[in-house]
Short mmCIF file of C-alpha atoms in Angstrom, two decimals:
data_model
loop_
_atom_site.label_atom_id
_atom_site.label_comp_id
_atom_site.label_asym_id
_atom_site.label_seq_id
_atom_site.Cartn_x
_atom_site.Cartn_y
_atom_site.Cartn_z
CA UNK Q 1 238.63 101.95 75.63
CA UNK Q 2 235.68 100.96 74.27
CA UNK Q 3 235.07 98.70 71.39
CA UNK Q 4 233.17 97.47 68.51
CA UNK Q 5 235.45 94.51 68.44
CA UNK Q 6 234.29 92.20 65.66
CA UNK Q 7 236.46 89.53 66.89
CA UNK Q 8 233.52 86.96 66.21
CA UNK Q 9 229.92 88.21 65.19
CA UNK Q 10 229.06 87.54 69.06
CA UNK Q 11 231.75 89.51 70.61
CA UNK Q 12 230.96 91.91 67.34
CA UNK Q 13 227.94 92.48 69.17
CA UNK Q 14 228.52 91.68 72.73
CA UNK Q 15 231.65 93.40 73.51
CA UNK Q 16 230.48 96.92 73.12
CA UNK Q 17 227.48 96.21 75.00
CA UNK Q 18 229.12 94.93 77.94
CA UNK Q 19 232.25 97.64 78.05
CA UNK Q 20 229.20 100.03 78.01
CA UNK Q 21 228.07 98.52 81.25
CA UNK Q 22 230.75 100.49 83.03
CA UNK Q 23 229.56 103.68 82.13
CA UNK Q 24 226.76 105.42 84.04
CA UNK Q 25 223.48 106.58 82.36
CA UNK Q 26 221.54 107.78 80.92
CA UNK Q 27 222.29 107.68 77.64
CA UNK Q 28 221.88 111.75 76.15
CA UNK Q 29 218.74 112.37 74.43
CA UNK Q 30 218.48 116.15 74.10
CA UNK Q 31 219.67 117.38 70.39
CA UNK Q 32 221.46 120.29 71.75
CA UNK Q 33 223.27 118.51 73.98
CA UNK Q 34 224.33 115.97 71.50
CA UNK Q 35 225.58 118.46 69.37
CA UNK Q 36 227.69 119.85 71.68
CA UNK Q 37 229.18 116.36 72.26
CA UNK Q 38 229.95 116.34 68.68
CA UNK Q 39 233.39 117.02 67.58
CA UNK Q 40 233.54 119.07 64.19
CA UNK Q 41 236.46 118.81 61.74
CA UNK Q 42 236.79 121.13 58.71
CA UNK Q 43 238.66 119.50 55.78
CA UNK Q 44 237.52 122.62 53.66
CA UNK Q 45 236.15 122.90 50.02
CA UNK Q 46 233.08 122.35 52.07
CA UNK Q 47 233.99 119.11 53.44
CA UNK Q 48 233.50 118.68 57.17
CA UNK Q 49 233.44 115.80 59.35
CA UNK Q 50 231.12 115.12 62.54
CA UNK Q 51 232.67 112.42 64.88
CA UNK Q 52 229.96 111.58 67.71
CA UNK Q 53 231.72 109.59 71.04
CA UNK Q 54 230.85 106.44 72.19
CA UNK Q 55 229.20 107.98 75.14
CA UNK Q 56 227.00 109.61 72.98
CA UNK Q 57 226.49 107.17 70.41
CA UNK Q 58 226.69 103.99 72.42
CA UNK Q 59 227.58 101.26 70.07
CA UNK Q 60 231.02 102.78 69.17
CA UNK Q 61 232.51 106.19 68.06
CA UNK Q 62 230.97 107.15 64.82
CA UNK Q 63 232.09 109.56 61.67
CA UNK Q 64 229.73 111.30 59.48
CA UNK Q 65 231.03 113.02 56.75
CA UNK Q 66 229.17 116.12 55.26
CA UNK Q 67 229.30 117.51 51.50
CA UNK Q 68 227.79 120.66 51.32
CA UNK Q 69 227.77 121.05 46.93
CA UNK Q 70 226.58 124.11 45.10
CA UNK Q 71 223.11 123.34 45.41
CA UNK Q 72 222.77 120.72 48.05
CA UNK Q 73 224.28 118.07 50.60
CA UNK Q 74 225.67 114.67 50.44
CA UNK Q 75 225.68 112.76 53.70
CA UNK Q 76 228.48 109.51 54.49
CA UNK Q 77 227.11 107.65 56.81
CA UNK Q 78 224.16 108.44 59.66
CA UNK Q 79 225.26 107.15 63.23
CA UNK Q 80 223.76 104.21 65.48
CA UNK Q 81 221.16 106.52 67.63
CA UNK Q 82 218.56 108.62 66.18
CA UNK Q 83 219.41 111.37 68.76
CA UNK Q 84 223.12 111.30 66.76
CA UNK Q 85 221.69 111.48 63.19
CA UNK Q 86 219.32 114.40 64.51
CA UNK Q 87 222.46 116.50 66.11
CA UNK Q 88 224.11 116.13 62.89
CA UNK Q 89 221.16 117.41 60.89
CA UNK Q 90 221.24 120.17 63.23
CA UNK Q 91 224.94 121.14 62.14
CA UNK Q 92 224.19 120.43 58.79
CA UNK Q 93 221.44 123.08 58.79
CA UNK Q 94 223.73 125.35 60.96
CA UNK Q 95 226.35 125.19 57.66
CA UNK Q 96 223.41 125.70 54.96
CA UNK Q 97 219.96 125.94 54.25
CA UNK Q 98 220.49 123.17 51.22
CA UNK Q 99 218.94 120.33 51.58
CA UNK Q 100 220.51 116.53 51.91
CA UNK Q 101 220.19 114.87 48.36
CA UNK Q 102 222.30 111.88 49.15
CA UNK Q 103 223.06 109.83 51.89
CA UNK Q 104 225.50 107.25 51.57
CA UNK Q 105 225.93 103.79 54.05
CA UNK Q 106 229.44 102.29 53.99
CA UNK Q 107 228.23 98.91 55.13
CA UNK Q 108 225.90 96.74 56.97
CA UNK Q 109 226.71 97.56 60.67
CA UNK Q 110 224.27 99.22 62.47
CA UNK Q 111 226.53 101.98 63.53
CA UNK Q 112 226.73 103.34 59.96
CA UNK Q 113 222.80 102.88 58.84
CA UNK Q 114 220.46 103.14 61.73
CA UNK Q 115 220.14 106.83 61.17
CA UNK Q 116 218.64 106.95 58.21
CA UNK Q 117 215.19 106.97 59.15
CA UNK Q 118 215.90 110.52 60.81
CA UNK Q 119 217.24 111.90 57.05
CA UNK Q 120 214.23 110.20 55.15
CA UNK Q 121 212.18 111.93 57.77
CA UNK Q 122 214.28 115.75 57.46
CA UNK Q 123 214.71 115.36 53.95
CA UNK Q 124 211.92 113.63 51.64
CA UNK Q 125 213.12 112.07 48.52
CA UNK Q 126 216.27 111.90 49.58
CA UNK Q 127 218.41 108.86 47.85
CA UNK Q 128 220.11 106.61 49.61
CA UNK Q 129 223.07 105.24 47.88
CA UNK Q 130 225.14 101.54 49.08
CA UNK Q 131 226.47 98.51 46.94
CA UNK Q 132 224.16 96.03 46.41
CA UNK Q 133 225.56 93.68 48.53
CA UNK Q 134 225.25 96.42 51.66
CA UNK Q 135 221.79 96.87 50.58
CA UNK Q 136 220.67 93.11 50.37
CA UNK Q 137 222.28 92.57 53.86
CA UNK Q 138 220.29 95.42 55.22
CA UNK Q 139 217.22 93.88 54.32
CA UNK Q 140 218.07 90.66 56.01
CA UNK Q 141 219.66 92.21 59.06
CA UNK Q 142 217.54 95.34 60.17
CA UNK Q 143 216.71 96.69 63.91
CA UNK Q 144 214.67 93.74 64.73
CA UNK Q 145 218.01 91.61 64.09
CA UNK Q 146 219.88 93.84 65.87
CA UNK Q 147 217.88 94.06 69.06
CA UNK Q 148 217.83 90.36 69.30
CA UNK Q 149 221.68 90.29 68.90
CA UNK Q 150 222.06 93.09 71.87
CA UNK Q 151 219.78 91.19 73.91
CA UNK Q 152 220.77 87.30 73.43
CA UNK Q 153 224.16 88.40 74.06
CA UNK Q 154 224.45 91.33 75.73
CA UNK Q 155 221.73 92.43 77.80
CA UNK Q 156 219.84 89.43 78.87
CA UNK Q 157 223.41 88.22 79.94
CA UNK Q 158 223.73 91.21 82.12
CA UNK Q 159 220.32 91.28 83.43
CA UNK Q 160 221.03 87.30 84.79
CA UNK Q 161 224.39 88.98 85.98
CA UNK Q 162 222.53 91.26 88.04
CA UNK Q 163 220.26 89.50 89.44
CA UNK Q 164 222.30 86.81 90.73
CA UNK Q 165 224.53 90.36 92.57
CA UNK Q 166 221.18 91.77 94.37
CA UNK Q 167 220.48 88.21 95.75
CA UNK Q 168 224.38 87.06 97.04
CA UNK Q 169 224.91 90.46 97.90
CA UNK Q 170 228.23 89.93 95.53
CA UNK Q 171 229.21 90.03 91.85
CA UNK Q 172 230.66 87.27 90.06
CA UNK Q 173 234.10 87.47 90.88
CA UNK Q 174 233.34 88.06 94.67
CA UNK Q 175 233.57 91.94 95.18
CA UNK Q 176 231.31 92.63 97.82
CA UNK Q 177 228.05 94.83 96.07
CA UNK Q 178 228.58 97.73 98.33
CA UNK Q 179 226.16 100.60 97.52
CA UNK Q 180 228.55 102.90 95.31
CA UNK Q 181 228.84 99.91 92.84
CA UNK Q 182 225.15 98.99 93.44
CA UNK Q 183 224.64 102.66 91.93
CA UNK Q 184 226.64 102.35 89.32
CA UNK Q 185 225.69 99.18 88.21
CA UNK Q 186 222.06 99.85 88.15
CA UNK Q 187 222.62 103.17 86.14
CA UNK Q 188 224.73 101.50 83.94
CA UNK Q 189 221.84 98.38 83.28
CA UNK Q 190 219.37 101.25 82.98
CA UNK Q 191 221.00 102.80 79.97
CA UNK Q 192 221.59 99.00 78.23
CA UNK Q 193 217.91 98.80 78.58
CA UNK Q 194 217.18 103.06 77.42
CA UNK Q 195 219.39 101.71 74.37
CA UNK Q 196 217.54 98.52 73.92
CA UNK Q 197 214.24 100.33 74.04
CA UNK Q 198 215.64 102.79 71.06
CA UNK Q 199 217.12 100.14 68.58
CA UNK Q 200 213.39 98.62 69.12
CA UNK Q 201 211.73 102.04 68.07
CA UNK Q 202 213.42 102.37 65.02
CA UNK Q 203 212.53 101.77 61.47
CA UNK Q 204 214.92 100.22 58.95
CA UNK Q 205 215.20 102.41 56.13
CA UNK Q 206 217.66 100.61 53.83
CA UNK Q 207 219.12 101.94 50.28
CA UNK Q 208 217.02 103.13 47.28
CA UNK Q 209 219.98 103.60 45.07
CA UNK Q 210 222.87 100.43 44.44
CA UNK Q 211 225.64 100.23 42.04
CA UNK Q 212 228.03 97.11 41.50
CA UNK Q 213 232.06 97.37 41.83
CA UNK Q 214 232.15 101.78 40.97
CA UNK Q 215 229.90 104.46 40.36
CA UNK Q 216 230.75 108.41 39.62
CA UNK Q 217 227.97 111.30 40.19
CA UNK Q 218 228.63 114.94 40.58
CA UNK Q 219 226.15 117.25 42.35
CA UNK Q 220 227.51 120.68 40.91
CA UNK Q 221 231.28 120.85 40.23
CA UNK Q 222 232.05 117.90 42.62
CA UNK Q 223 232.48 114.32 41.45
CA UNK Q 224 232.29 111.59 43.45
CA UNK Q 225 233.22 108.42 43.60
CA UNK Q 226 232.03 105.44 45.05
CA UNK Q 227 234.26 102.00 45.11
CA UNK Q 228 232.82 98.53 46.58
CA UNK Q 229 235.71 97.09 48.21
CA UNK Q 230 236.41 94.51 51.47
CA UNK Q 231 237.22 96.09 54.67
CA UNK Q 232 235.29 94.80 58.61
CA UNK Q 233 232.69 94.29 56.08
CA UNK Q 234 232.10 92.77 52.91
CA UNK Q 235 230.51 95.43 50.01
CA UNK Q 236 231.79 98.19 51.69
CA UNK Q 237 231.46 101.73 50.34
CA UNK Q 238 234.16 104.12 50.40
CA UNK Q 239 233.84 107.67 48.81
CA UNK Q 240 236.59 109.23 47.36
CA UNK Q 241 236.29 113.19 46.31
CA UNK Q 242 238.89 113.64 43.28
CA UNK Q 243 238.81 117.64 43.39
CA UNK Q 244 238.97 117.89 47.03
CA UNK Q 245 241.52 114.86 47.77
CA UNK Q 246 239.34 113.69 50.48
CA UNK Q 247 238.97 109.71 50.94
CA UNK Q 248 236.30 108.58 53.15
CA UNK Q 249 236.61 104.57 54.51
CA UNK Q 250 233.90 104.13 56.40
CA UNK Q 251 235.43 100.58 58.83
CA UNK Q 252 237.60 99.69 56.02
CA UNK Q 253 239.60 101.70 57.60
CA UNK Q 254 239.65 102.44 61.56
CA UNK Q 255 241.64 103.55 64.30
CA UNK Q 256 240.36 103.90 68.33
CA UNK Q 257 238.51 106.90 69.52
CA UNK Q 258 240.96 108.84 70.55
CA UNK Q 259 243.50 108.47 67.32
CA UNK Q 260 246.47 106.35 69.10
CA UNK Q 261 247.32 102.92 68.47
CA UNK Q 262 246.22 100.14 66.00
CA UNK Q 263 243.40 99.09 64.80
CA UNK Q 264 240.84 98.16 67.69
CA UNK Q 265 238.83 95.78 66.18
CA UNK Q 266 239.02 93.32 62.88
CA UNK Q 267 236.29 91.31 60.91
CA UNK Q 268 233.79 88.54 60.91
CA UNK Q 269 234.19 87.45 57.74
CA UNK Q 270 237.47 85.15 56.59
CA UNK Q 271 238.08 87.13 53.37
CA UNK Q 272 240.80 89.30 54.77
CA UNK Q 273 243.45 88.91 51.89
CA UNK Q 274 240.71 91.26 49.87
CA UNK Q 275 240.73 93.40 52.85
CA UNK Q 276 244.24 93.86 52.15
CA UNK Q 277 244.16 94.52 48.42
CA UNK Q 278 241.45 97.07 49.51
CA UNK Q 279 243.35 99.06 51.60
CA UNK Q 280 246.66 98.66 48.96
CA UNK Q 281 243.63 100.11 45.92
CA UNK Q 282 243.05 103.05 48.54
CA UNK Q 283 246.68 103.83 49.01
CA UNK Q 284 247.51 104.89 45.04
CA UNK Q 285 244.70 107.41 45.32
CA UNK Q 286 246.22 111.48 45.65
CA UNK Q 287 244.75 111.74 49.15
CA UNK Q 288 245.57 114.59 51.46
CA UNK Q 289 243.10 113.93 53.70
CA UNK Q 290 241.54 110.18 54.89
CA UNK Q 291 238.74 110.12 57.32
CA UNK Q 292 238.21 106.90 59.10
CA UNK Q 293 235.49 104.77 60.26
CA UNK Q 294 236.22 106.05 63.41
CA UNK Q 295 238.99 107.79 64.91
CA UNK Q 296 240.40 111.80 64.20
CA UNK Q 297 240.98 112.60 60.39
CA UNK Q 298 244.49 111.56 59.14
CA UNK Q 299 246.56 113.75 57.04
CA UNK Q 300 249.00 111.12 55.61
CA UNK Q 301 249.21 107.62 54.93
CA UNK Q 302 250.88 106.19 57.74
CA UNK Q 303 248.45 105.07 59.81
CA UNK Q 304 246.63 103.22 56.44
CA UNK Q 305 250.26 101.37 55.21
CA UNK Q 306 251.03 100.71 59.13
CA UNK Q 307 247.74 98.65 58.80
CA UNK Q 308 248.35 97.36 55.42
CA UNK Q 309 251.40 96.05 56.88
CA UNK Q 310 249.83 94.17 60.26
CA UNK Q 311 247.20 92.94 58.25
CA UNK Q 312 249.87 91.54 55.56
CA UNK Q 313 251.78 90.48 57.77
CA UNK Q 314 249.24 88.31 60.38
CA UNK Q 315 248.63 86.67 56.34
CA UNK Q 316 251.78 85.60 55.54
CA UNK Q 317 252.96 84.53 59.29
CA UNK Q 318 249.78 82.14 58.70
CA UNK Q 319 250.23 80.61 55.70
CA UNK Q 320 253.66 80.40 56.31
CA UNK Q 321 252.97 78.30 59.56
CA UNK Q 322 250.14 75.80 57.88
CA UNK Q 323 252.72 75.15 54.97
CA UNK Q 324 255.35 73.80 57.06
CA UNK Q 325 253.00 71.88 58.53
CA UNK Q 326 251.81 73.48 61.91
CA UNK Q 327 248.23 72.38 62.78
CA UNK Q 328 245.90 73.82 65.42
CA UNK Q 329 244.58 77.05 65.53
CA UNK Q 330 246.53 77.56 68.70
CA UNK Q 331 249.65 76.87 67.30
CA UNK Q 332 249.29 78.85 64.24
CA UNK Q 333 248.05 81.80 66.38
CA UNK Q 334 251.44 81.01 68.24
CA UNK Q 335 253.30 81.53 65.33
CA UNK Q 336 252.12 84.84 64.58
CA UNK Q 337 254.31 87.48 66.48
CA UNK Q 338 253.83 90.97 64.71
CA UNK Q 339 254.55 93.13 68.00
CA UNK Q 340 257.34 95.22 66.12
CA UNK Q 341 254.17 96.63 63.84
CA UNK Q 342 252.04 97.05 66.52
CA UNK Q 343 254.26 99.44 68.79
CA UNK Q 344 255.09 101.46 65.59
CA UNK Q 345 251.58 102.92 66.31
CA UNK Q 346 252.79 104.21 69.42
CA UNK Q 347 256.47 104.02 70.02
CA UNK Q 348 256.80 103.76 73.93
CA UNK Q 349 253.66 102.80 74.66
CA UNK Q 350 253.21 98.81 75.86
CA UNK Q 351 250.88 96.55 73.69
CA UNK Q 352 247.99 95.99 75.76
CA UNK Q 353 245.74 92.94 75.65
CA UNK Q 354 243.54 94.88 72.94
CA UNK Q 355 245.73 94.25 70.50
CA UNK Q 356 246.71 90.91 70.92
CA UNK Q 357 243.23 89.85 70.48
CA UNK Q 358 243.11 91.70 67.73
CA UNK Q 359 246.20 89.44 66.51
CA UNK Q 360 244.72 86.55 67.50
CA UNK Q 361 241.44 86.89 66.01
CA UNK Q 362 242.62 88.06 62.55
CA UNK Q 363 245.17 85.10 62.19
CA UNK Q 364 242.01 82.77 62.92
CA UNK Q 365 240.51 84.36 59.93
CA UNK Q 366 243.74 83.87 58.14
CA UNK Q 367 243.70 80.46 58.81
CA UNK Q 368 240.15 79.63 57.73
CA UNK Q 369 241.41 81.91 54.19
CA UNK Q 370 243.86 80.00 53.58
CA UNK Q 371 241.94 76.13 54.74
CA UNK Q 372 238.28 77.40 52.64
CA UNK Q 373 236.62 78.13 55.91
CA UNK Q 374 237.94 74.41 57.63
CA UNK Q 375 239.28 74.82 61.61
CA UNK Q 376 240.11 71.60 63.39
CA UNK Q 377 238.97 72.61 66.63
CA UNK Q 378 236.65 75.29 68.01
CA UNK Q 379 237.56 78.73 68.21
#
């Protein structure tokens, strides 16, 4: 499986990279092809949801969800490769000649903004709506930030990696570089590079539009509404469409690719108890359909109180360990054990080494909640 784990902002940014490393290039960049990589949900009321792979978007799985409204299009979200956002357009203009009015960005992570020079450039004028704090960390952390990120500790990592293989004639841990893997590996170091070479070529096009904690439009007969709340991010957007019952999280709320298991990555920030009262806000809306950061559309609200509960729980195991007067981050980690939670995801299915870092890396967080930010030993 691979992740977008935000289990520190290095492996936030490394991990994906290097799981990507497996896969042989190149990356896609026809349109056509793209789209028909795309995988199309239709919620109805003309709601429908584009969810682009991780082989075709790289970075992660992304979800874009499209409005069409009487007399035009809103947009959630616009994928991490401009080859994504442009297959998406395509379907859009498939649906309806009406054009895209409104964009919106859930957060700060490049996997939810970087396409939004390809909708300035489809649709002028268009308005791009986030909360101001989304938009203010967009303007400190654009593509230039990015590409550094991916290459300090991703690529440049991999590149030493490599180059250490073609002159032992082995890779790190010893397997002999026979020329299958040689192949592989080069393909594979190619498309980092092909990837490296786009987040370089794009331009940051960051919100026109903010708003503070809410803010209600309509476009037609449909009302939306927008609500700033804490999720993998902090100022995340999440859309909520009263007449259609549709909620859209953006990473407040995520599940892996493919739909099974828990949550496959957490957050860089320490302010998860708001994460929590975020996802308990989202769970008194009439919802009958919730469509995640990532991950197929869900038609209840299991899979968002299963969460509420593991996150919840990792909380309370935490506290509950630093009041009686456990110290260590190891042995506070140790005293987290929320395994019963995580195989009610998928009942029969082992918990795999995924979600225990998951575990681990959310009670850290915990821990530096409930000390103001103070650890007594590295992470």
């Amino acid at each position: 499986m691979r992740l977008k784990q935000a289990f520190s902002f290095l492996t936030f940014l490394w991990l994906p990279a290097a799981a990507a490393f497996a896969i042989t290039g190149p990356l896609e960049t026809s349109v056509a092809k793209a789209q028909a990589m795309l995988v199309k949900e239709d919620l109805g009321d003309g709601v429908y949801v584009f969810r682009a792979p991780s082989d075709l978007d790289y970075w992660t799985s992304t979800n874009s969800t499209v409005i069409v409204n009487d007399d035009d299009v809103t947009v959630f979200d616009s994928c991490t490769r401009a080859v994504t956002a442009q297959a998406v357009i395509a379907e859009i203009r498939k649906l309806t000649p009406k054009p895209v009015r409104v964009l919106i960005n859930s957060h700060w992570h490049q996997d939810h903004w970087s396409g939004n020079d390809d909708y300035a450039k489809a649709f002028p004028g268009v308005r791009i709506i986030a909360s101001a704090q989304t938009r203010d960390y967009m303007k400190r952390m654009g593509s230039g930030f990015f590409l550094h990120e991916f290459e300090f500790f991703g690529l440049a990592a991999k590149r030493s990696e490599w180059a250490a293989a073609t002159k032992t004639g082995k890779l790190a841990d010893g397997t002999p570089l026979t020329p299958e893997i040689r192949a592989r590996k080069e393909k594979s170091l190619a498309m980092a590079e092909q990837f490296a070479a786009e987040i370089a070529a794009r331009r940051s096009v960051v919100a026109s539009v903010v708003y503070g904690d809410e803010m209600t439009f309509w476009s037609g007969r449909r009302e939306f509404r927008l609500m700033s709340v804490t999720g993998d991010a902090s100022g995340s957007t999440v859309l909520y469409l009263p007449g259609s019952k549709v909620l859209v999280t953006g990473d407040v709320l995520v599940s892996p690719e493919d739909g099974k298991g828990p949550p496959p990555w957490t957050t860089n920030s320490y302010s998860v108890t708001p994460w929590v009262e975020s996802l308990r806000r989202l769970d008194r809306l009439d919802v009958k359909a919730i469509v995640p950061g990532q991950g197929p559309v869900m038609h209840d609200k299991t899979y968002l109180r299963r969460t509420t509960e593991l996150f919840a729980a990792i909380i309370d195991q935490v506290q509950s360990a630093l009041e009686h007067g456990t110290v260590g981050l190891k042995n506070v980690q140790a005293a987290v054990n929320v395994d019963s939670i995580g195989q009610a995801y998928a009942p029969g299915a082992p918990l795999d080494e995924d979600f225990r870092l998951v575990v681990q890396y959310f009670s850290k967080k915990a821990m530096q909640e409930a000390l103001d930010g103070a650890l007594d030993e590295k992470p």
